[in-house]
Amino acid sequence: GIQVEQSPPDLILQEGANSTLRCNFSDSVNNLQWFHQNPWGQLINLFYIPSGTKQNGRLSATTVATERYSLLYISSSQTTDSGVYFCAVGGVIKAAGNKLTFGGGTRVLVKP
Amino acid sequence: NAGVTQTPKFQVLKTGQSMTLQCAQDMNHEYMSWYRQDPGMGLRLIHYSVGAGITDQGEVPNGYNVSRSTTEDFPLRLLSAAPSQTSVYFCASSYSGRVRTEAFFGQGTRLTVV
C-alpha cells in the first residue's frame, strides 16, 4: 500500500512564527487531505488538495502530485494552532481514493 | 447540519464484553469507514463500506464486525473486547468513486478495555 511520511515529527514555535510541514507519499494519489487534531482529539478538515495550491486564512497548502509531496504552511502562528497535523492520502484505483492512509503526524506546540 | 455523529463518546468495557459503536451521517455519502487511533500514531483503517449491503476489511479488521443496512448508519461491533482494543475510534464518510472523495470524521469514541 501507499506509504506516507510526515516531517518534522515535532515542532515548537514562538507565537507569530511561520512554519512548513511536509508530507511525502510513495505512489500516485486521488485524494490528499490535511487535518488538524486539536487537544480535545477532534479531527478538523483543513484542506482537500490532491493537487495544486489552496489558501484559507493563515494556512495554505501545496501538493505537487508528480513529485509525490505536499506542504502545509502556517503563517503568524497562534497558540490555537497547537495540536497534531495529519496528512492522509488515498490511491487512484477505483474507490481507493476513499481509503485513507495516514502519516504519523507532526506535533506542533505554539508558545505564547 | 450534524455531519458524522458517533455515540458514545466514552466507554469502559471489561475484557470479554461486547458492544456496538454507533455512526450515522446525514450527507447521503455512499462511502463510510471506521478507523482506530492508538497513542502517538495516525489512524488505521478497520472496515469500510461502499454502500448499503457492501462491506470490506481494512488494515486492522481482526476482532471487529460491521454491517451496513442503510446509507446513513454504519455500526462497529466488538464481539469480545480485549485490552488491545483500547483506542480512540473514528467514523468517516465521503462520496464514493473518483469524484471528490473528501472524508469527514466524527468526534471519536474513546474506548478503554480493562
mmCIF file of C-alpha atoms in Angstrom:
data_model
loop_
_atom_site.group_PDB
_atom_site.id
_atom_site.type_symbol
_atom_site.label_atom_id
_atom_site.label_comp_id
_atom_site.label_asym_id
_atom_site.label_seq_id
_atom_site.Cartn_x
_atom_site.Cartn_y
_atom_site.Cartn_z
ATOM 1 C CA GLY A 1 0.000 0.000 0.000
ATOM 2 C CA ILE A 2 0.875 3.677 -0.067
ATOM 3 C CA GLN A 3 3.449 4.864 2.452
ATOM 4 C CA VAL A 4 3.053 8.320 3.983
ATOM 5 C CA GLU A 5 5.818 10.100 5.855
ATOM 6 C CA GLN A 6 5.483 13.433 7.634
ATOM 7 C CA SER A 7 8.216 15.732 8.816
ATOM 8 C CA PRO A 8 9.223 17.052 11.193
ATOM 9 C CA PRO A 9 7.676 14.813 13.873
ATOM 10 C CA ASP A 10 7.697 17.636 16.413
ATOM 11 C CA LEU A 11 7.729 21.410 16.078
ATOM 12 C CA ILE A 12 7.914 24.070 18.768
ATOM 13 C CA LEU A 13 7.102 27.600 17.631
ATOM 14 C CA GLN A 14 7.004 31.009 19.210
ATOM 15 C CA GLU A 15 3.701 32.769 18.648
ATOM 16 C CA GLY A 16 3.880 34.760 15.432
ATOM 17 C CA ALA A 17 6.401 32.480 13.715
ATOM 18 C CA ASN A 18 5.902 30.815 10.337
ATOM 19 C CA SER A 19 6.406 27.116 9.645
ATOM 20 C CA THR A 20 6.256 24.491 6.922
ATOM 21 C CA LEU A 21 5.115 20.895 7.397
ATOM 22 C CA ARG A 22 5.903 18.275 4.786
ATOM 23 C CA CYS A 23 4.120 15.105 3.634
ATOM 24 C CA ASN A 24 5.820 12.614 1.289
ATOM 25 C CA PHE A 25 3.891 9.745 -0.264
ATOM 26 C CA SER A 26 5.047 6.716 -2.202
ATOM 27 C CA ASP A 27 2.517 6.391 -5.054
ATOM 28 C CA SER A 28 0.035 8.308 -7.197
ATOM 29 C CA VAL A 29 -2.946 9.623 -5.233
ATOM 30 C CA ASN A 30 -6.528 10.619 -5.942
ATOM 31 C CA ASN A 31 -7.078 12.138 -2.529
ATOM 32 C CA LEU A 32 -4.890 14.107 -0.168
ATOM 33 C CA GLN A 33 -6.188 15.782 2.932
ATOM 34 C CA TRP A 34 -4.631 17.768 5.761
ATOM 35 C CA PHE A 35 -6.226 17.553 9.196
ATOM 36 C CA HIS A 36 -5.649 19.331 12.491
ATOM 37 C CA GLN A 37 -6.285 17.229 15.572
ATOM 38 C CA ASN A 38 -6.937 19.631 18.409
ATOM 39 C CA PRO A 39 -6.064 18.949 22.063
ATOM 40 C CA TRP A 40 -9.563 17.524 22.580
ATOM 41 C CA GLY A 41 -8.932 14.885 19.918
ATOM 42 C CA GLN A 42 -11.257 16.261 17.267
ATOM 43 C CA LEU A 43 -10.133 15.971 13.628
ATOM 44 C CA ILE A 44 -10.647 19.211 11.749
ATOM 45 C CA ASN A 45 -10.565 19.211 7.934
ATOM 46 C CA LEU A 46 -8.049 21.799 6.762
ATOM 47 C CA PHE A 47 -7.584 21.082 3.059
ATOM 48 C CA TYR A 48 -8.694 18.626 0.407
ATOM 49 C CA ILE A 49 -5.799 19.040 -2.010
ATOM 50 C CA PRO A 50 -4.849 16.127 -4.311
ATOM 51 C CA SER A 51 -3.041 18.695 -6.472
ATOM 52 C CA GLY A 52 -2.439 22.422 -6.699
ATOM 53 C CA THR A 53 -2.420 25.193 -4.110
ATOM 54 C CA LYS A 54 -5.092 26.424 -1.720
ATOM 55 C CA GLN A 55 -5.229 29.060 0.982
ATOM 56 C CA ASN A 56 -7.511 29.511 3.946
ATOM 57 C CA GLY A 57 -6.646 32.449 6.147
ATOM 58 C CA ARG A 58 -3.228 31.943 7.727
ATOM 59 C CA LEU A 59 -2.967 28.413 6.373
ATOM 60 C CA SER A 60 -2.074 27.357 2.871
ATOM 61 C CA ALA A 61 -1.179 24.065 1.227
ATOM 62 C CA THR A 62 0.521 22.930 -1.938
ATOM 63 C CA THR A 63 0.558 19.443 -3.439
ATOM 64 C CA VAL A 64 2.981 18.528 -6.220
ATOM 65 C CA ALA A 65 1.466 15.215 -7.254
ATOM 66 C CA THR A 66 4.117 14.439 -9.883
ATOM 67 C CA GLU A 67 6.836 14.659 -7.216
ATOM 68 C CA ARG A 68 4.702 12.987 -4.531
ATOM 69 C CA TYR A 69 4.769 15.548 -1.776
ATOM 70 C CA SER A 70 2.551 18.122 -0.119
ATOM 71 C CA LEU A 71 3.388 21.103 2.077
ATOM 72 C CA LEU A 72 1.292 22.825 4.722
ATOM 73 C CA TYR A 73 2.253 26.401 5.586
ATOM 74 C CA ILE A 74 1.281 28.046 8.851
ATOM 75 C CA SER A 75 1.882 31.782 8.968
ATOM 76 C CA SER A 76 1.790 34.054 12.015
ATOM 77 C CA SER A 77 1.172 31.040 14.274
ATOM 78 C CA GLN A 78 -1.178 31.337 17.255
ATOM 79 C CA THR A 79 -1.477 29.206 20.382
ATOM 80 C CA THR A 80 -4.722 27.789 18.985
ATOM 81 C CA ASP A 81 -2.668 26.241 16.165
ATOM 82 C CA SER A 82 -1.205 23.771 18.659
ATOM 83 C CA GLY A 83 -2.081 20.127 18.140
ATOM 84 C CA VAL A 84 -1.203 17.377 15.705
ATOM 85 C CA TYR A 85 -1.323 17.862 11.941
ATOM 86 C CA PHE A 86 -2.022 14.789 9.844
ATOM 87 C CA CYS A 87 -1.628 14.216 6.159
ATOM 88 C CA ALA A 88 -3.788 11.411 4.700
ATOM 89 C CA VAL A 89 -3.796 10.077 1.154
ATOM 90 C CA GLY A 90 -5.972 7.802 -0.977
ATOM 91 C CA GLY A 91 -4.888 5.897 -4.106
ATOM 92 C CA VAL A 92 -6.042 6.130 -7.731
ATOM 93 C CA ILE A 93 -7.649 2.726 -8.425
ATOM 94 C CA LYS A 94 -11.434 2.599 -8.283
ATOM 95 C CA ALA A 95 -12.747 3.701 -4.888
ATOM 96 C CA ALA A 96 -9.204 3.684 -3.464
ATOM 97 C CA GLY A 97 -9.368 7.433 -3.079
ATOM 98 C CA ASN A 98 -11.720 6.888 -0.186
ATOM 99 C CA LYS A 99 -9.383 4.558 1.706
ATOM 100 C CA LEU A 100 -7.099 6.919 3.539
ATOM 101 C CA THR A 101 -3.593 6.111 4.705
ATOM 102 C CA PHE A 102 -2.421 8.468 7.420
ATOM 103 C CA GLY A 103 1.049 9.704 8.123
ATOM 104 C CA GLY A 104 2.413 9.680 11.644
ATOM 105 C CA GLY A 105 1.622 13.359 12.179
ATOM 106 C CA THR A 106 3.532 16.493 13.140
ATOM 107 C CA ARG A 107 3.026 17.609 16.734
ATOM 108 C CA VAL A 108 3.004 21.400 16.910
ATOM 109 C CA LEU A 109 3.282 23.420 20.088
ATOM 110 C CA VAL A 110 2.930 27.189 19.792
ATOM 111 C CA LYS A 111 4.236 29.055 22.834
ATOM 112 C CA PRO A 112 2.877 32.477 23.797
ATOM 113 C CA ASN B 1 -26.114 20.266 9.961
ATOM 114 C CA ALA B 2 -24.907 17.266 12.001
ATOM 115 C CA GLY B 3 -22.387 15.683 9.570
ATOM 116 C CA VAL B 4 -20.992 12.486 11.109
ATOM 117 C CA THR B 5 -22.284 11.583 14.565
ATOM 118 C CA GLN B 6 -20.692 8.949 16.792
ATOM 119 C CA THR B 7 -22.040 7.523 20.031
ATOM 120 C CA PRO B 8 -20.978 7.018 22.743
ATOM 121 C CA LYS B 9 -18.117 9.488 23.231
ATOM 122 C CA PHE B 10 -16.552 7.451 26.040
ATOM 123 C CA GLN B 11 -16.887 3.789 27.046
ATOM 124 C CA VAL B 12 -15.207 1.453 29.516
ATOM 125 C CA LEU B 13 -15.575 -2.287 28.922
ATOM 126 C CA LYS B 14 -14.410 -5.345 30.764
ATOM 127 C CA THR B 15 -12.426 -7.952 28.858
ATOM 128 C CA GLY B 16 -14.806 -10.296 27.052
ATOM 129 C CA GLN B 17 -17.750 -7.904 26.941
ATOM 130 C CA SER B 18 -19.361 -6.956 23.652
ATOM 131 C CA MET B 19 -20.587 -3.589 22.458
ATOM 132 C CA THR B 20 -21.556 -1.625 19.374
ATOM 133 C CA LEU B 21 -20.175 1.765 18.418
ATOM 134 C CA GLN B 22 -22.730 3.769 16.502
ATOM 135 C CA CYS B 23 -22.044 6.003 13.499
ATOM 136 C CA ALA B 24 -24.568 7.998 11.486
ATOM 137 C CA GLN B 25 -24.148 10.536 8.681
ATOM 138 C CA ASP B 26 -26.675 12.885 7.089
ATOM 139 C CA MET B 27 -24.738 13.857 3.950
ATOM 140 C CA ASN B 28 -26.006 10.998 1.742
ATOM 141 C CA HIS B 29 -22.437 9.710 1.374
ATOM 142 C CA GLU B 30 -22.041 6.269 -0.162
ATOM 143 C CA TYR B 31 -18.707 5.517 1.500
ATOM 144 C CA MET B 32 -18.308 5.024 5.256
ATOM 145 C CA SER B 33 -15.390 3.713 7.226
ATOM 146 C CA TRP B 34 -14.030 3.054 10.704
ATOM 147 C CA TYR B 35 -10.513 3.905 11.886
ATOM 148 C CA ARG B 36 -8.697 3.416 15.147
ATOM 149 C CA GLN B 37 -6.065 5.721 16.583
ATOM 150 C CA ASP B 38 -3.564 4.414 19.103
ATOM 151 C CA PRO B 39 -1.480 6.779 21.257
ATOM 152 C CA GLY B 40 1.069 8.787 19.292
ATOM 153 C CA MET B 41 0.029 7.347 15.951
ATOM 154 C CA GLY B 42 -2.008 8.151 12.910
ATOM 155 C CA LEU B 43 -5.340 6.499 12.136
ATOM 156 C CA ARG B 44 -5.588 2.983 10.714
ATOM 157 C CA LEU B 45 -8.496 1.625 8.675
ATOM 158 C CA ILE B 46 -10.561 -1.155 10.298
ATOM 159 C CA HIS B 47 -13.512 -1.728 7.942
ATOM 160 C CA TYR B 48 -15.230 0.206 5.201
ATOM 161 C CA SER B 49 -18.414 0.163 3.134
ATOM 162 C CA VAL B 50 -19.024 1.486 -0.389
ATOM 163 C CA GLY B 51 -22.796 1.359 0.007
ATOM 164 C CA ALA B 52 -25.702 -0.325 1.780
ATOM 165 C CA GLY B 53 -25.158 -4.086 1.953
ATOM 166 C CA ILE B 54 -21.467 -3.921 0.961
ATOM 167 C CA THR B 55 -18.611 -4.045 3.467
ATOM 168 C CA ASP B 56 -14.939 -4.964 3.304
ATOM 169 C CA GLN B 57 -11.888 -5.232 5.535
ATOM 170 C CA GLY B 58 -9.255 -2.595 6.013
ATOM 171 C CA GLU B 59 -5.789 -2.806 7.515
ATOM 172 C CA VAL B 60 -6.694 -3.962 11.053
ATOM 173 C CA PRO B 61 -10.061 -5.833 10.915
ATOM 174 C CA ASN B 62 -9.500 -8.620 13.470
ATOM 175 C CA GLY B 63 -11.873 -8.527 16.429
ATOM 176 C CA TYR B 64 -14.400 -6.235 14.732
ATOM 177 C CA ASN B 65 -17.585 -6.791 12.732
ATOM 178 C CA VAL B 66 -19.586 -4.349 10.640
ATOM 179 C CA SER B 67 -22.798 -4.284 8.648
ATOM 180 C CA ARG B 68 -24.482 -1.601 6.537
ATOM 181 C CA SER B 69 -28.238 -1.908 6.232
ATOM 182 C CA THR B 70 -28.878 1.770 5.395
ATOM 183 C CA THR B 71 -26.937 4.558 3.704
ATOM 184 C CA GLU B 72 -26.943 6.604 6.912
ATOM 185 C CA ASP B 73 -25.691 4.113 9.516
ATOM 186 C CA PHE B 74 -22.518 2.049 9.869
ATOM 187 C CA PRO B 75 -22.165 0.404 13.312
ATOM 188 C CA LEU B 76 -18.941 -1.226 14.511
ATOM 189 C CA ARG B 77 -19.258 -4.287 16.750
ATOM 190 C CA LEU B 78 -16.722 -5.631 19.210
ATOM 191 C CA LEU B 79 -17.765 -9.221 19.882
ATOM 192 C CA SER B 80 -15.364 -9.970 22.762
ATOM 193 C CA ALA B 81 -13.396 -6.936 23.859
ATOM 194 C CA ALA B 82 -9.670 -7.268 24.558
ATOM 195 C CA PRO B 83 -7.250 -4.775 26.176
ATOM 196 C CA SER B 84 -5.517 -4.437 22.783
ATOM 197 C CA GLN B 85 -8.701 -2.788 21.514
ATOM 198 C CA THR B 86 -8.250 0.147 23.865
ATOM 199 C CA SER B 87 -8.096 3.034 21.428
ATOM 200 C CA VAL B 88 -9.928 6.015 20.018
ATOM 201 C CA TYR B 89 -12.311 5.070 17.214
ATOM 202 C CA PHE B 90 -13.277 7.413 14.399
ATOM 203 C CA CYS B 91 -16.015 7.002 11.838
ATOM 204 C CA ALA B 92 -15.757 8.796 8.486
ATOM 205 C CA SER B 93 -17.911 9.285 5.415
ATOM 206 C CA SER B 94 -17.365 10.563 1.865
ATOM 207 C CA TYR B 95 -18.734 10.389 -1.657
ATOM 208 C CA SER B 96 -17.551 7.232 -3.367
ATOM 209 C CA GLY B 97 -15.580 6.636 -6.522
ATOM 210 C CA ARG B 98 -13.463 9.070 -8.460
ATOM 211 C CA VAL B 99 -15.384 12.248 -7.733
ATOM 212 C CA ARG B 100 -14.392 14.495 -4.845
ATOM 213 C CA THR B 101 -13.557 11.976 -2.113
ATOM 214 C CA GLU B 102 -13.032 14.369 0.812
ATOM 215 C CA ALA B 103 -13.625 12.495 4.063
ATOM 216 C CA PHE B 104 -15.447 13.939 7.059
ATOM 217 C CA PHE B 105 -14.863 12.483 10.505
ATOM 218 C CA GLY B 106 -16.966 12.110 13.597
ATOM 219 C CA GLN B 107 -15.800 13.322 17.003
ATOM 220 C CA GLY B 108 -14.465 9.916 18.026
ATOM 221 C CA THR B 109 -15.248 7.307 20.683
ATOM 222 C CA ARG B 110 -12.640 6.774 23.384
ATOM 223 C CA LEU B 111 -12.779 3.095 24.396
ATOM 224 C CA THR B 112 -10.950 1.570 27.348
ATOM 225 C CA VAL B 113 -10.941 -2.201 27.871
ATOM 226 C CA VAL B 114 -9.884 -3.313 31.364
#
